[in-house]
Short mmCIF file of C-alpha atoms (C1' of nucleotides) in Angstrom, two decimals:
data_model
loop_
_atom_site.label_atom_id
_atom_site.label_comp_id
_atom_site.label_asym_id
_atom_site.label_seq_id
_atom_site.Cartn_x
_atom_site.Cartn_y
_atom_site.Cartn_z
CA MET A 51 4.36 -11.01 -17.83
CA LEU A 52 2.89 -10.77 -14.35
CA LYS A 53 5.26 -11.59 -11.53
CA PHE A 54 4.89 -11.75 -7.79
CA PHE A 55 7.25 -12.24 -4.92
CA ASN A 56 6.17 -15.56 -3.49
CA THR A 57 6.91 -15.88 0.19
CA LEU A 58 7.11 -19.65 -0.21
CA SER A 59 10.15 -19.40 -2.46
CA ARG A 60 11.33 -15.95 -1.38
CA GLN A 61 11.63 -15.15 -5.06
CA VAL A 62 9.86 -13.18 -7.69
CA GLU A 63 8.00 -15.74 -9.78
CA GLU A 64 5.93 -15.59 -12.91
CA PHE A 65 2.27 -15.90 -12.03
CA GLN A 66 0.62 -18.92 -13.59
CA PRO A 67 -2.87 -19.70 -12.37
CA ILE A 68 -3.87 -23.30 -11.86
CA GLU A 69 -6.74 -22.97 -14.25
CA SER A 70 -5.99 -20.85 -17.29
CA GLY A 71 -7.70 -17.47 -17.20
CA LYS A 72 -9.07 -17.92 -13.70
CA VAL A 73 -7.72 -16.88 -10.35
CA ARG A 74 -8.90 -18.05 -6.97
CA MET A 75 -7.63 -15.83 -4.22
CA TYR A 76 -7.98 -15.63 -0.45
CA ILE A 77 -7.05 -12.59 1.54
CA CYS A 78 -7.17 -12.67 5.31
CA GLY A 79 -9.70 -10.14 6.49
CA PRO A 80 -10.00 -8.42 9.82
CA THR A 81 -10.93 -9.70 13.22
CA VAL A 82 -13.95 -7.58 13.95
CA TRP A 83 -13.33 -6.57 17.52
CA ASN A 84 -12.52 -2.89 17.03
CA PHE A 85 -12.24 -0.19 14.39
CA ALA A 86 -9.68 -1.05 11.77
CA HIS A 87 -6.73 1.34 11.60
CA ILE A 88 -5.04 2.61 8.48
CA GLY A 89 -2.26 0.08 8.86
CA ASN A 90 -4.89 -2.62 8.53
CA PHE A 91 -6.30 -0.80 5.56
CA ARG A 92 -2.96 -0.65 3.86
CA THR A 93 -3.22 -4.40 3.52
CA PHE A 94 -6.80 -4.31 2.31
CA ILE A 95 -6.07 -1.60 -0.23
CA PHE A 96 -3.10 -3.64 -1.40
CA GLY A 97 -5.47 -6.60 -1.72
CA ASP A 98 -7.89 -4.45 -3.66
CA VAL A 99 -5.21 -3.27 -6.08
CA LEU A 100 -4.11 -6.88 -6.50
CA ARG A 101 -7.70 -7.85 -7.18
CA ARG A 102 -8.25 -5.06 -9.66
CA TYR A 103 -4.99 -5.68 -11.44
CA LEU A 104 -5.79 -9.36 -11.90
CA LYS A 105 -9.07 -8.29 -13.48
CA PHE A 106 -7.20 -5.72 -15.58
CA LYS A 107 -5.03 -8.59 -16.84
CA GLY A 108 -8.17 -10.38 -17.92
CA PHE A 109 -8.46 -13.01 -15.24
CA GLU A 110 -11.79 -14.20 -14.01
CA LEU A 111 -11.58 -13.83 -10.31
CA THR A 112 -12.98 -15.46 -7.22
CA HIS A 113 -11.80 -13.46 -4.29
CA VAL A 114 -12.60 -14.39 -0.70
CA MET A 115 -12.01 -12.16 2.28
CA ASN A 116 -13.11 -13.50 5.62
CA LEU A 117 -14.34 -11.69 8.67
CA THR A 118 -13.12 -13.38 11.81
CA ASP A 119 -15.85 -12.92 14.33
CA ILE A 120 -14.64 -15.20 17.06
CA ASP A 121 -11.43 -15.15 19.03
CA ASP A 122 -10.31 -14.62 22.61
CA ARG A 123 -10.45 -10.86 22.45
CA ILE A 124 -13.98 -10.95 21.15
CA ILE A 125 -15.07 -13.43 23.75
CA ASN A 126 -13.54 -11.35 26.53
CA GLU A 127 -14.94 -8.05 25.31
CA ALA A 128 -18.41 -9.49 24.78
CA ALA A 129 -18.33 -11.07 28.22
CA ALA A 130 -17.22 -7.80 29.77
CA ARG A 131 -20.24 -6.09 28.21
CA ASN A 132 -22.49 -8.99 29.04
CA ILE A 133 -23.63 -9.37 25.44
CA SER A 134 -23.34 -12.19 22.94
CA ILE A 135 -20.38 -12.32 20.62
CA ASP A 136 -22.70 -11.61 17.70
CA GLU A 137 -24.02 -8.50 19.35
CA PHE A 138 -20.47 -7.41 19.96
CA THR A 139 -19.04 -8.15 16.52
CA GLU A 140 -21.91 -7.11 14.28
CA PRO A 141 -21.39 -3.35 14.64
CA PHE A 142 -17.66 -3.69 14.04
CA ALA A 143 -18.28 -5.83 10.98
CA GLN A 144 -20.54 -3.09 9.63
CA TYR A 145 -18.08 -0.32 10.47
CA PHE A 146 -15.35 -2.25 8.79
CA LEU A 147 -17.31 -2.69 5.60
CA GLU A 148 -18.34 0.96 5.60
CA ASP A 149 -14.73 2.05 5.88
CA PHE A 150 -13.66 -0.57 3.36
CA ASP A 151 -16.17 0.82 0.85
CA ALA A 152 -15.37 4.44 1.64
CA LEU A 153 -11.74 3.81 0.80
CA GLY A 154 -12.75 2.78 -2.68
CA ASN A 155 -12.27 -0.95 -2.31
CA GLU A 156 -14.29 -3.32 -4.42
CA ARG A 157 -16.15 -5.94 -2.42
CA PRO A 158 -14.68 -9.40 -2.81
CA GLU A 159 -17.03 -11.98 -4.31
CA ILE A 160 -17.35 -13.77 -1.00
CA ILE A 161 -17.05 -12.35 2.51
CA PRO A 162 -17.63 -15.29 4.82
CA ARG A 163 -17.72 -15.21 8.59
CA ALA A 164 -15.93 -17.63 10.82
CA THR A 165 -18.93 -18.41 13.03
CA HIS A 166 -20.92 -19.49 9.98
CA HIS A 167 -18.33 -22.13 9.17
CA ILE A 168 -17.94 -24.06 12.38
CA ALA A 169 -19.15 -27.26 10.71
CA GLU A 170 -16.42 -27.00 8.07
CA MET A 171 -13.84 -26.47 10.78
CA ILE A 172 -15.06 -29.51 12.67
CA ASP A 173 -14.71 -31.57 9.50
CA ILE A 174 -11.10 -30.58 9.04
CA ILE A 175 -10.28 -31.24 12.67
CA SER A 176 -11.92 -34.65 12.45
CA THR A 177 -9.81 -35.48 9.44
CA LEU A 178 -6.67 -34.35 11.22
CA LEU A 179 -7.55 -36.50 14.23
CA ASP A 180 -8.18 -39.47 11.97
CA ASN A 181 -4.91 -39.19 10.11
CA GLY A 182 -2.74 -38.51 13.12
CA HIS A 183 -2.06 -34.83 12.52
CA ALA A 184 -3.96 -33.86 15.64
CA TYR A 185 -4.41 -35.18 19.14
CA GLU A 186 -6.58 -34.61 22.14
CA SER A 187 -5.19 -33.34 25.41
CA ASP A 188 -7.29 -32.38 28.41
CA GLY A 189 -10.33 -32.22 26.16
CA SER A 190 -8.82 -29.78 23.68
CA ILE A 191 -7.50 -30.70 20.26
CA TYR A 192 -3.98 -29.76 19.16
CA TYR A 193 -2.16 -29.88 15.89
CA ARG A 194 0.79 -32.27 15.93
CA ILE A 195 3.63 -30.36 14.35
CA THR A 196 5.92 -33.37 14.24
CA ALA A 197 3.46 -35.08 11.90
CA PHE A 198 4.03 -32.35 9.32
CA PRO A 199 7.72 -32.32 8.44
CA GLU A 200 7.33 -29.32 6.16
CA TYR A 201 6.26 -27.15 9.05
CA GLY A 202 8.11 -23.85 8.74
CA LYS A 203 8.34 -23.87 4.95
CA LEU A 204 6.57 -20.55 4.63
CA SER A 205 8.09 -18.52 7.43
CA LYS A 206 11.46 -20.28 7.26
CA ILE A 207 11.69 -20.06 10.98
CA ASN A 208 14.51 -22.03 12.44
CA PHE A 209 12.93 -23.61 15.44
CA SER A 210 16.15 -24.95 16.85
CA GLY A 211 17.81 -21.60 17.42
CA ASN A 212 15.09 -19.56 18.95
CA ARG A 213 14.35 -21.06 22.28
CA ASP A 214 16.18 -18.91 24.73
CA GLY A 215 16.33 -15.22 25.26
CA GLY A 216 14.13 -14.29 22.34
CA SER A 217 10.48 -14.15 22.97
CA GLU A 218 9.40 -12.96 26.32
CA ARG A 219 6.22 -14.89 26.00
CA ILE A 220 7.18 -18.35 24.84
CA ASP A 221 4.14 -20.38 25.48
CA THR A 222 4.25 -21.41 29.08
CA ASP A 223 2.76 -24.81 29.60
CA LYS A 224 -0.71 -23.90 30.52
CA TYR A 225 -1.84 -26.76 28.32
CA ASP A 226 -0.32 -30.14 28.09
CA LYS A 227 1.11 -30.16 24.60
CA GLU A 228 3.44 -32.68 23.03
CA ASP A 229 5.57 -29.96 21.53
CA ALA A 230 5.80 -26.28 22.39
CA ARG A 231 5.01 -25.43 18.77
CA ASP A 232 1.75 -27.37 18.70
CA PHE A 233 -1.24 -25.11 18.51
CA ALA A 234 -4.89 -25.41 19.45
CA LEU A 235 -7.38 -26.43 16.80
CA TRP A 236 -10.28 -26.72 19.21
CA LYS A 237 -10.48 -25.40 22.72
CA LEU A 238 -12.53 -27.27 25.27
CA VAL A 239 -15.35 -25.30 26.87
CA GLY A 240 -17.78 -26.27 29.60
CA PRO A 241 -21.30 -27.56 28.85
CA ASP A 242 -22.90 -24.18 29.51
CA ASP A 243 -20.12 -21.90 28.38
CA GLN A 244 -20.78 -19.49 25.55
CA PRO A 245 -19.71 -19.43 22.91
CA GLY A 246 -19.40 -23.14 22.37
CA TRP A 247 -20.28 -25.67 19.70
CA ASP A 248 -20.79 -29.39 19.94
CA ALA A 249 -18.40 -31.54 18.01
CA PRO A 250 -17.72 -35.28 17.87
CA PHE A 251 -14.60 -34.59 19.87
CA GLY A 252 -16.40 -32.52 22.47
CA ARG A 253 -17.97 -29.16 23.04
CA GLY A 254 -15.59 -26.32 22.35
CA ARG A 255 -14.65 -23.38 20.24
CA PRO A 256 -12.24 -23.11 17.34
CA GLY A 257 -8.61 -22.12 17.62
CA TRP A 258 -7.34 -19.07 15.80
CA HIS A 259 -6.12 -20.48 12.50
CA ILE A 260 -8.63 -23.11 11.54
CA GLU A 261 -11.28 -20.68 10.29
CA CYS A 262 -9.19 -19.55 7.35
CA SER A 263 -8.40 -23.10 6.29
CA ALA A 264 -12.07 -23.97 6.45
CA MET A 265 -13.36 -20.95 4.55
CA ALA A 266 -10.60 -20.92 1.96
CA MET A 267 -11.06 -24.56 1.07
CA LYS A 268 -14.84 -24.33 1.09
CA TYR A 269 -14.98 -21.52 -1.43
CA LEU A 270 -11.78 -21.99 -3.40
CA GLY A 271 -11.05 -25.72 -3.23
CA GLU A 272 -8.28 -27.65 -1.57
CA THR A 273 -5.68 -26.01 -3.77
CA PHE A 274 -6.00 -22.46 -5.03
CA ASP A 275 -3.85 -19.76 -6.56
CA LEU A 276 -3.19 -16.89 -4.23
CA HIS A 277 -3.24 -16.33 -0.53
CA ALA A 278 -2.38 -12.91 0.79
CA GLY A 279 -2.37 -10.91 3.97
CA GLY A 280 -0.30 -8.71 6.19
CA GLN A 281 3.21 -9.89 6.83
CA ASP A 282 2.53 -10.32 10.53
CA LEU A 283 0.23 -13.17 9.58
CA GLN A 284 3.03 -15.05 7.91
CA PHE A 285 3.85 -16.62 11.23
CA PRO A 286 2.16 -18.24 12.91
CA HIS A 287 -1.17 -17.78 11.18
CA HIS A 288 -0.32 -18.70 7.61
CA GLU A 289 2.23 -21.28 8.59
CA ASN A 290 -0.44 -22.98 10.65
CA GLU A 291 -3.05 -22.67 7.93
CA ILE A 292 -0.69 -24.55 5.64
CA ALA A 293 -0.05 -27.21 8.26
CA GLN A 294 -3.75 -27.75 8.92
CA SER A 295 -4.88 -27.68 5.35
CA GLU A 296 -2.12 -29.71 3.82
CA GLY A 297 -2.14 -32.04 6.79
CA ALA A 298 -5.80 -32.72 6.11
CA THR A 299 -5.75 -32.95 2.31
CA GLY A 300 -2.22 -34.00 1.48
CA LYS A 301 -2.31 -31.38 -1.29
CA GLN A 302 -0.69 -28.02 -1.67
CA PHE A 303 -2.89 -25.37 -0.10
CA ALA A 304 -2.06 -22.11 -1.92
CA LYS A 305 0.45 -21.76 -4.75
CA TYR A 306 1.45 -18.17 -4.19
CA TRP A 307 1.69 -16.44 -0.84
CA ILE A 308 1.90 -12.68 -0.88
CA HIS A 309 2.51 -10.57 2.19
CA SER A 310 2.21 -6.84 2.53
CA GLU A 311 4.51 -4.87 4.77
CA PHE A 312 3.64 -2.77 7.74
CA LEU A 313 2.79 0.82 7.96
CA LYS A 314 4.95 2.75 10.35
CA ILE A 315 4.33 5.97 12.14
CA ASP A 316 7.26 7.94 13.43
CA ASP A 317 9.35 4.98 12.37
CA VAL A 318 7.50 2.59 14.65
CA THR A 319 5.03 0.01 13.47
CA MET A 320 1.47 1.18 13.79
CA SER A 321 -0.43 -1.36 15.84
CA LYS A 322 -3.28 -1.67 18.21
CA SER A 323 -1.08 -3.06 20.94
CA LYS A 324 1.31 -0.12 20.75
CA GLY A 325 -1.57 2.34 20.79
CA ASN A 326 0.05 4.49 18.11
CA PHE A 327 -2.58 4.10 15.45
CA PHE A 328 -5.02 6.18 13.48
CA THR A 329 -8.25 4.70 12.33
CA PHE A 330 -9.70 5.68 9.01
CA ARG A 331 -12.35 7.55 10.95
CA ASP A 332 -9.76 9.54 12.90
CA LEU A 333 -8.30 10.87 9.69
CA LYS A 334 -11.65 11.51 8.10
CA ASP A 335 -12.72 13.48 11.14
CA GLN A 336 -9.62 15.58 10.71
CA GLY A 337 -10.81 16.46 7.26
CA TYR A 338 -8.65 14.20 5.13
CA SER A 339 -10.33 12.63 2.14
CA PRO A 340 -10.67 8.88 1.69
CA LEU A 341 -9.17 9.31 -1.75
CA ALA A 342 -5.98 10.87 -0.42
CA ILE A 343 -5.69 8.22 2.28
CA ARG A 344 -6.06 5.54 -0.36
CA TYR A 345 -3.50 7.22 -2.59
CA LEU A 346 -0.98 7.47 0.20
CA LEU A 347 -1.43 3.88 1.26
CA LEU A 348 -1.00 2.46 -2.22
CA SER A 349 1.74 4.81 -3.39
CA VAL A 350 4.48 2.77 -1.75
CA PRO A 351 4.99 -0.73 -3.15
CA TYR A 352 3.40 -3.28 -0.88
CA ARG A 353 6.61 -5.04 0.10
CA LYS A 354 8.14 -1.94 1.54
CA GLN A 355 7.36 -0.47 4.91
CA LEU A 356 5.49 2.77 4.51
CA ASN A 357 6.23 5.59 6.91
CA PHE A 358 3.04 7.48 7.54
CA THR A 359 3.35 11.24 7.96
CA PHE A 360 0.78 13.99 7.87
CA GLU A 361 3.01 15.85 5.46
CA GLY A 362 2.72 12.87 3.15
CA LEU A 363 -1.03 12.70 3.59
CA GLN A 364 -1.33 16.38 2.81
CA GLY A 365 0.76 15.77 -0.29
CA ALA A 366 -1.55 12.95 -1.32
CA GLU A 367 -4.41 15.36 -0.91
CA SER A 368 -2.79 17.74 -3.42
CA THR A 369 -1.90 14.93 -5.77
CA THR A 370 -5.38 13.47 -5.93
CA GLU A 371 -6.80 16.94 -6.42
CA ARG A 372 -4.50 17.37 -9.37
CA LEU A 373 -5.64 14.07 -10.84
CA ARG A 374 -9.27 15.04 -10.48
CA ASN A 375 -8.64 18.41 -12.09
CA PHE A 376 -6.89 16.70 -14.92
CA ARG A 377 -9.77 14.41 -15.72
CA SER A 378 -12.25 17.30 -15.61
CA LEU A 379 -10.06 19.41 -17.82
CA VAL A 380 -9.81 16.68 -20.42
CA LYS A 381 -13.51 15.93 -20.29
CA GLU A 382 -14.36 19.58 -20.76
CA SER A 383 -11.93 20.05 -23.59
CA SER A 384 -13.58 20.78 -26.89
CA GLY A 385 -11.90 18.11 -28.96
CA THR A 386 -11.58 20.46 -31.89
CA GLY A 387 -7.86 20.09 -32.45
CA GLU A 388 -6.34 18.27 -35.39
CA GLU A 389 -3.12 16.85 -34.06
CA LYS A 390 -2.65 13.44 -32.52
CA ASP A 391 0.67 13.34 -30.71
CA ALA A 392 -1.03 12.97 -27.33
CA VAL A 393 -2.32 9.58 -28.47
CA GLU A 394 1.27 8.42 -28.61
CA LEU A 395 1.98 9.76 -25.11
CA VAL A 396 -0.95 7.84 -23.78
CA MET A 397 0.16 4.59 -25.38
CA ILE A 398 3.58 4.95 -23.81
CA ALA A 399 2.10 5.68 -20.41
CA LEU A 400 -0.18 2.66 -20.55
CA LYS A 401 2.72 0.46 -21.51
CA LYS A 402 4.86 1.76 -18.66
CA PHE A 403 2.01 1.38 -16.26
CA GLU A 404 1.48 -2.25 -17.14
CA THR A 405 5.17 -3.04 -17.08
CA ALA A 406 5.44 -1.53 -13.60
CA MET A 407 2.41 -3.37 -12.27
CA ASP A 408 3.54 -6.63 -13.83
CA ASP A 409 6.75 -6.27 -11.89
CA ASP A 410 5.42 -7.43 -8.55
CA MET A 411 2.94 -4.56 -8.48
CA ASN A 412 5.35 -1.69 -8.42
CA THR A 413 2.74 0.94 -7.72
CA ALA A 414 5.29 3.72 -7.29
CA ALA A 415 6.58 3.19 -10.81
CA ALA A 416 3.04 2.77 -12.12
CA LEU A 417 2.07 6.09 -10.58
CA ALA A 418 5.07 7.72 -12.20
CA ALA A 419 3.68 6.60 -15.56
CA VAL A 420 0.32 8.12 -14.69
CA HIS A 421 1.90 11.38 -13.61
CA ASP A 422 4.07 11.56 -16.67
CA MET A 423 1.02 11.27 -18.85
CA VAL A 424 -0.90 13.85 -16.84
CA ARG A 425 1.90 16.36 -17.06
CA GLU A 426 2.54 15.80 -20.74
CA VAL A 427 -1.10 15.99 -21.71
CA ASN A 428 -1.53 19.09 -19.57
CA THR A 429 1.35 20.62 -21.47
CA VAL A 430 -0.42 19.88 -24.73
CA ILE A 431 -3.64 21.37 -23.38
CA ALA A 432 -1.79 24.50 -22.32
CA GLU A 433 -0.65 24.96 -25.89
CA ARG A 434 -3.56 23.89 -28.04
CA SER A 435 -6.87 22.05 -28.13
CA LEU A 436 -6.92 18.29 -27.94
CA SER A 437 -8.31 16.46 -30.92
CA ASN A 438 -11.20 14.10 -30.43
CA ASP A 439 -8.92 11.10 -30.84
CA GLU A 440 -6.61 12.47 -28.21
CA LYS A 441 -9.41 13.21 -25.83
CA GLU A 442 -10.79 9.73 -26.19
CA ALA A 443 -7.41 8.10 -25.78
CA VAL A 444 -6.64 10.08 -22.63
CA LEU A 445 -9.99 9.41 -21.03
CA ASP A 446 -9.71 5.75 -21.86
CA ALA A 447 -6.28 5.60 -20.26
CA VAL A 448 -7.55 7.38 -17.17
CA SER A 449 -10.32 4.87 -16.77
CA GLN A 450 -7.86 2.01 -17.21
CA PHE A 451 -5.50 3.41 -14.61
CA ASP A 452 -8.38 4.04 -12.33
CA ALA A 453 -9.85 0.58 -12.77
CA VAL A 454 -6.67 -0.65 -11.08
CA LEU A 455 -5.79 2.10 -8.65
CA GLY A 456 -9.03 3.91 -7.92
CA ILE A 457 -7.35 7.24 -7.26
CA PHE A 458 -9.18 9.63 -9.56
CA GLY A 459 -12.29 9.63 -7.44
CA ALA A 460 -15.92 9.26 -8.37
CA GLU A 461 -17.03 11.00 -11.51
CA THR A 462 -19.56 13.55 -10.48
CA SER A 463 -21.82 15.21 -12.95
CA GLU A 464 -23.62 17.41 -10.51
CA ILE A 465 -25.77 20.26 -11.52
CA LEU A 466 -25.87 23.45 -9.57
CA ASP A 467 -29.04 24.86 -8.18
CA ASN A 468 -30.45 27.96 -9.70
CA ASP A 469 -29.32 30.24 -6.91
CA ILE A 470 -25.74 29.31 -7.46
CA GLU A 471 -26.04 29.50 -11.22
CA ASN A 472 -27.43 32.96 -10.82
CA LEU A 473 -24.63 34.03 -8.55
CA ILE A 474 -22.07 32.84 -11.05
CA GLU A 475 -23.89 34.76 -13.73
CA ASP A 476 -23.98 37.88 -11.55
CA ARG A 477 -20.28 37.57 -10.98
CA GLN A 478 -19.59 37.33 -14.69
CA GLN A 479 -21.64 40.46 -15.13
CA ALA A 480 -19.72 42.24 -12.40
CA ARG A 481 -16.45 41.18 -13.99
CA ALA A 482 -17.62 42.49 -17.34
CA ASN A 483 -18.31 45.77 -15.62
CA ARG A 484 -14.91 45.57 -13.96
CA ASP A 485 -16.62 45.64 -10.59
CA PHE A 486 -14.02 43.36 -9.07
CA ALA A 487 -15.01 44.03 -5.50
CA ARG A 488 -18.44 42.59 -6.22
CA SER A 489 -17.06 39.69 -8.23
CA ASP A 490 -14.61 38.73 -5.50
CA GLU A 491 -17.38 39.00 -2.95
CA ILE A 492 -19.47 36.51 -4.88
CA ARG A 493 -16.48 34.23 -5.33
CA ASP A 494 -15.91 34.21 -1.59
CA LEU A 495 -19.58 33.59 -0.96
CA LEU A 496 -19.54 30.56 -3.23
CA ALA A 497 -16.29 29.34 -1.69
CA GLU A 498 -18.05 29.25 1.65
CA GLN A 499 -20.53 26.87 0.08
CA GLY A 500 -17.76 24.71 -1.24
CA ILE A 501 -17.95 25.93 -4.82
CA VAL A 502 -14.57 26.87 -6.24
CA LEU A 503 -14.49 29.01 -9.36
CA GLU A 504 -11.79 29.14 -11.96
CA ASP A 505 -11.78 31.74 -14.72
CA THR A 506 -10.43 30.32 -17.92
CA LYS A 507 -10.19 31.73 -21.39
CA ASP A 508 -13.15 29.55 -22.33
CA GLY A 509 -15.29 30.90 -19.52
CA VAL A 510 -15.81 30.11 -15.90
CA ARG A 511 -15.33 26.63 -14.49
CA TRP A 512 -16.60 25.51 -11.13
CA LYS A 513 -15.94 22.52 -8.96
CA ARG A 514 -16.80 21.36 -5.54
CA LYS A 515 -14.13 21.55 -2.92
"C1'" G B 369 20.14 -15.49 21.06
"C1'" G B 370 18.18 -17.11 15.89
"C1'" C B 371 16.14 -15.19 11.25
"C1'" G B 372 14.64 -11.39 7.74
"C1'" G B 373 14.24 -6.31 5.94
"C1'" U B 374 15.54 -1.12 5.34
"C1'" G B 375 18.93 3.38 4.99
"C1'" U B 376 18.41 7.75 -2.08
"C1'" A B 377 16.95 15.63 -1.82
"C1'" G B 378 12.78 19.34 3.40
"C1'" C B 379 8.88 14.96 3.11
"C1'" C B 380 7.04 10.30 0.47
"C1'" A B 381 9.85 7.47 -2.80
"C1'" A B 382 11.45 4.56 -8.12
"C1'" G B 383 15.66 2.60 -10.03
"C1'" U B 384 20.03 0.48 -12.60
"C1'" G B 385 27.19 -2.25 -13.08
"C1'" G B 386 27.82 3.19 -17.20
"C1'" U B 387 26.85 8.02 -14.32
"C1'" A B 388 20.01 9.68 -10.14
"C1'" A B 389 11.97 8.23 -12.22
"C1'" G B 390 7.64 10.36 -10.10
"C1'" G B 391 4.67 13.04 -6.35
"C1'" C B 392 4.42 16.76 -2.37
"C1'" A B 393 6.68 21.06 -0.38
"C1'" G B 394 10.07 25.45 -1.74
"C1'" A B 395 12.02 29.35 -5.31
"C1'" G B 396 11.51 32.11 -9.95
"C1'" G B 397 8.56 32.91 -14.36
"C1'" U B 398 4.07 32.55 -17.95
"C1'" C B 399 -1.22 33.15 -17.91
"C1'" U B 400 -5.07 36.09 -14.88
"C1'" G B 401 -8.30 42.36 -12.99
"C1'" C B 402 -6.75 39.42 -8.71
"C1'" A B 403 -7.00 34.48 -7.75
"C1'" A B 404 -7.45 29.40 -9.03
"C1'" A B 405 -6.08 25.74 -12.35
"C1'" A B 406 -2.32 24.68 -15.74
"C1'" C B 407 2.43 25.18 -18.00
"C1'" C B 408 7.83 26.38 -17.99
"C1'" U B 409 12.48 26.77 -15.23
"C1'" U B 410 14.85 25.49 -10.77
"C1'" U B 411 15.87 22.19 -6.19
"C1'" A B 412 20.86 15.23 -4.72
"C1'" U B 413 28.58 16.22 -8.43
"C1'" U B 414 25.22 12.40 -5.21
"C1'" C B 415 22.37 7.46 -3.28
"C1'" A B 416 24.13 5.83 5.78
"C1'" U B 417 29.76 5.21 6.67
"C1'" C B 418 34.40 2.78 5.48
"C1'" G B 419 36.94 -0.60 2.52
"C1'" G B 420 37.18 -4.19 -1.79
"C1'" U B 421 36.14 -6.10 -6.93
"C1'" U B 422 35.75 -3.45 -11.78
"C1'" C B 423 37.70 0.58 -17.18
"C1'" A B 424 33.23 2.07 -14.40
"C1'" A B 425 29.24 0.95 -8.13
"C1'" U B 426 24.07 4.18 -5.64
"C1'" U B 427 23.63 -0.64 -7.99
"C1'" C B 428 28.17 -6.55 -6.66
"C1'" C B 429 31.20 -8.23 -2.11
"C1'" G B 430 32.88 -7.34 3.07
"C1'" A B 431 32.83 -4.56 7.55
"C1'" U B 432 30.64 -0.74 10.55
"C1'" C B 433 26.60 2.35 12.21
"C1'" A B 434 21.34 3.39 12.54
"C1'" C B 435 16.38 1.93 12.14
"C1'" C B 436 12.17 -1.75 11.37
"C1'" G B 437 10.13 -6.52 11.79
"C1'" C B 438 9.40 -11.97 12.89
"C1'" C B 439 10.51 -15.82 16.65
"C1'" U B 440 4.46 -13.55 21.17
"C1'" C B 441 -2.22 -11.24 20.21
"C1'" C B 442 -1.75 -7.75 15.90
"C1'" A B 443 -2.95 -6.17 8.53
#
RNA sequence: GGCGGUGUAGCCAAGUGGUAAGGCAGAGGUCUGCAAAACCUUUAUUCAUCGGUUCAAUUCCGAUCACCGCCUCCA
């Protein structure tokens, strides 16, 4: 039975989709104003594992991840470069998707952009103005918090006790708002200012939160199953999305809210504003593999802060290497054995894996099941040949695990060019002649080209480093 | 100031009222011409500290300490 911790109730709840067998899910994507760092990607990898696990459980999925391509930072940066916001955001949108793909994430069904949904935002704002949930002040439109008594139900923020001494940047009254908590839905801009869009309530640009309400409801309906994102979005972003959406429709917006925790580095949150971040590209340039980065980021359950260390990343590198070796070893095994006890091991591992993932996506426990199976099957292989049934069962389990986690890497069935084949052959000859100096020389030569050789009792194996 | 979360071996970490998963790193061994891969053995009398409840607590309660976060742009 699949269970999630729902931020709305602060409890682990059984997951029941609105429509049997189908899941509609929205995950807040990036604001494309810079390269995404690995803390950002922790959330997207979490979202990907969530997506894949829902599919694993047999749900038909509609998954939306937006790209926010308009906000104050974007406007400022574009203005500073004297280019349009599209010219500024487009490269970052592409970089993001490249990195997203490289980290082994499946593309969501729909990846909408905020600037393509201005009309939908205007519709919602109009509705909110009509029903009294929004008001105009100095040409801008604000959400009226007092018209939505449930405000705060997600973040559980006690607004009475947090006025003084807390935030250093409590909104100073640069706008004339009815209530300090009210937030902008639509910001007035001048007739010639860019970017700006005409709306019945005046030319302007959207506030920060309205884009997600608009895109979520457009593609998933007024009420949908799952809404997820980084925990920093819980307040104010998600709280405000709820206020806007439910204020406009009078219906529940999302049934389950799931938030992933931060990634820390040296025990401090990794964030752009603190400057203590690594982008995916930084780590790749240092020679770390996308697979290991992915493994590390998903190895800690999503609700727990993950402390990033290079020691840990190096460990993930070793671990993923071991997983890859394992799959190759099984694939290359002859399947001539008679016994079947490994089939039983595999069944147990699959069961444990599913139980762990059902339990609010406990990836650490799920990985333990994978590793148990790997070790146990390796032990069998060390002793005897796998039978065909065993081989099939193991490979099937690997592909099931990998359908969810994506940590075994791409299956490569490369062929070597003739030169390399010949070198390997020469080396075997040298070894037969006990000319080990020559054989080691060839091994080193191949290593330089990224070909690693392993001598086994069944002959020589090779793999790419 | 209000609210929430963490603290388990060198590192990353799971977990439960009944006596500590898994991975990495380390040590020893098997195999190998040597490696590599793989396997085996080993690595926390102990789960931040101090009390309490209990036959029994790492797990429940209380206090203390340390760290993280939200209340403010941020996945």
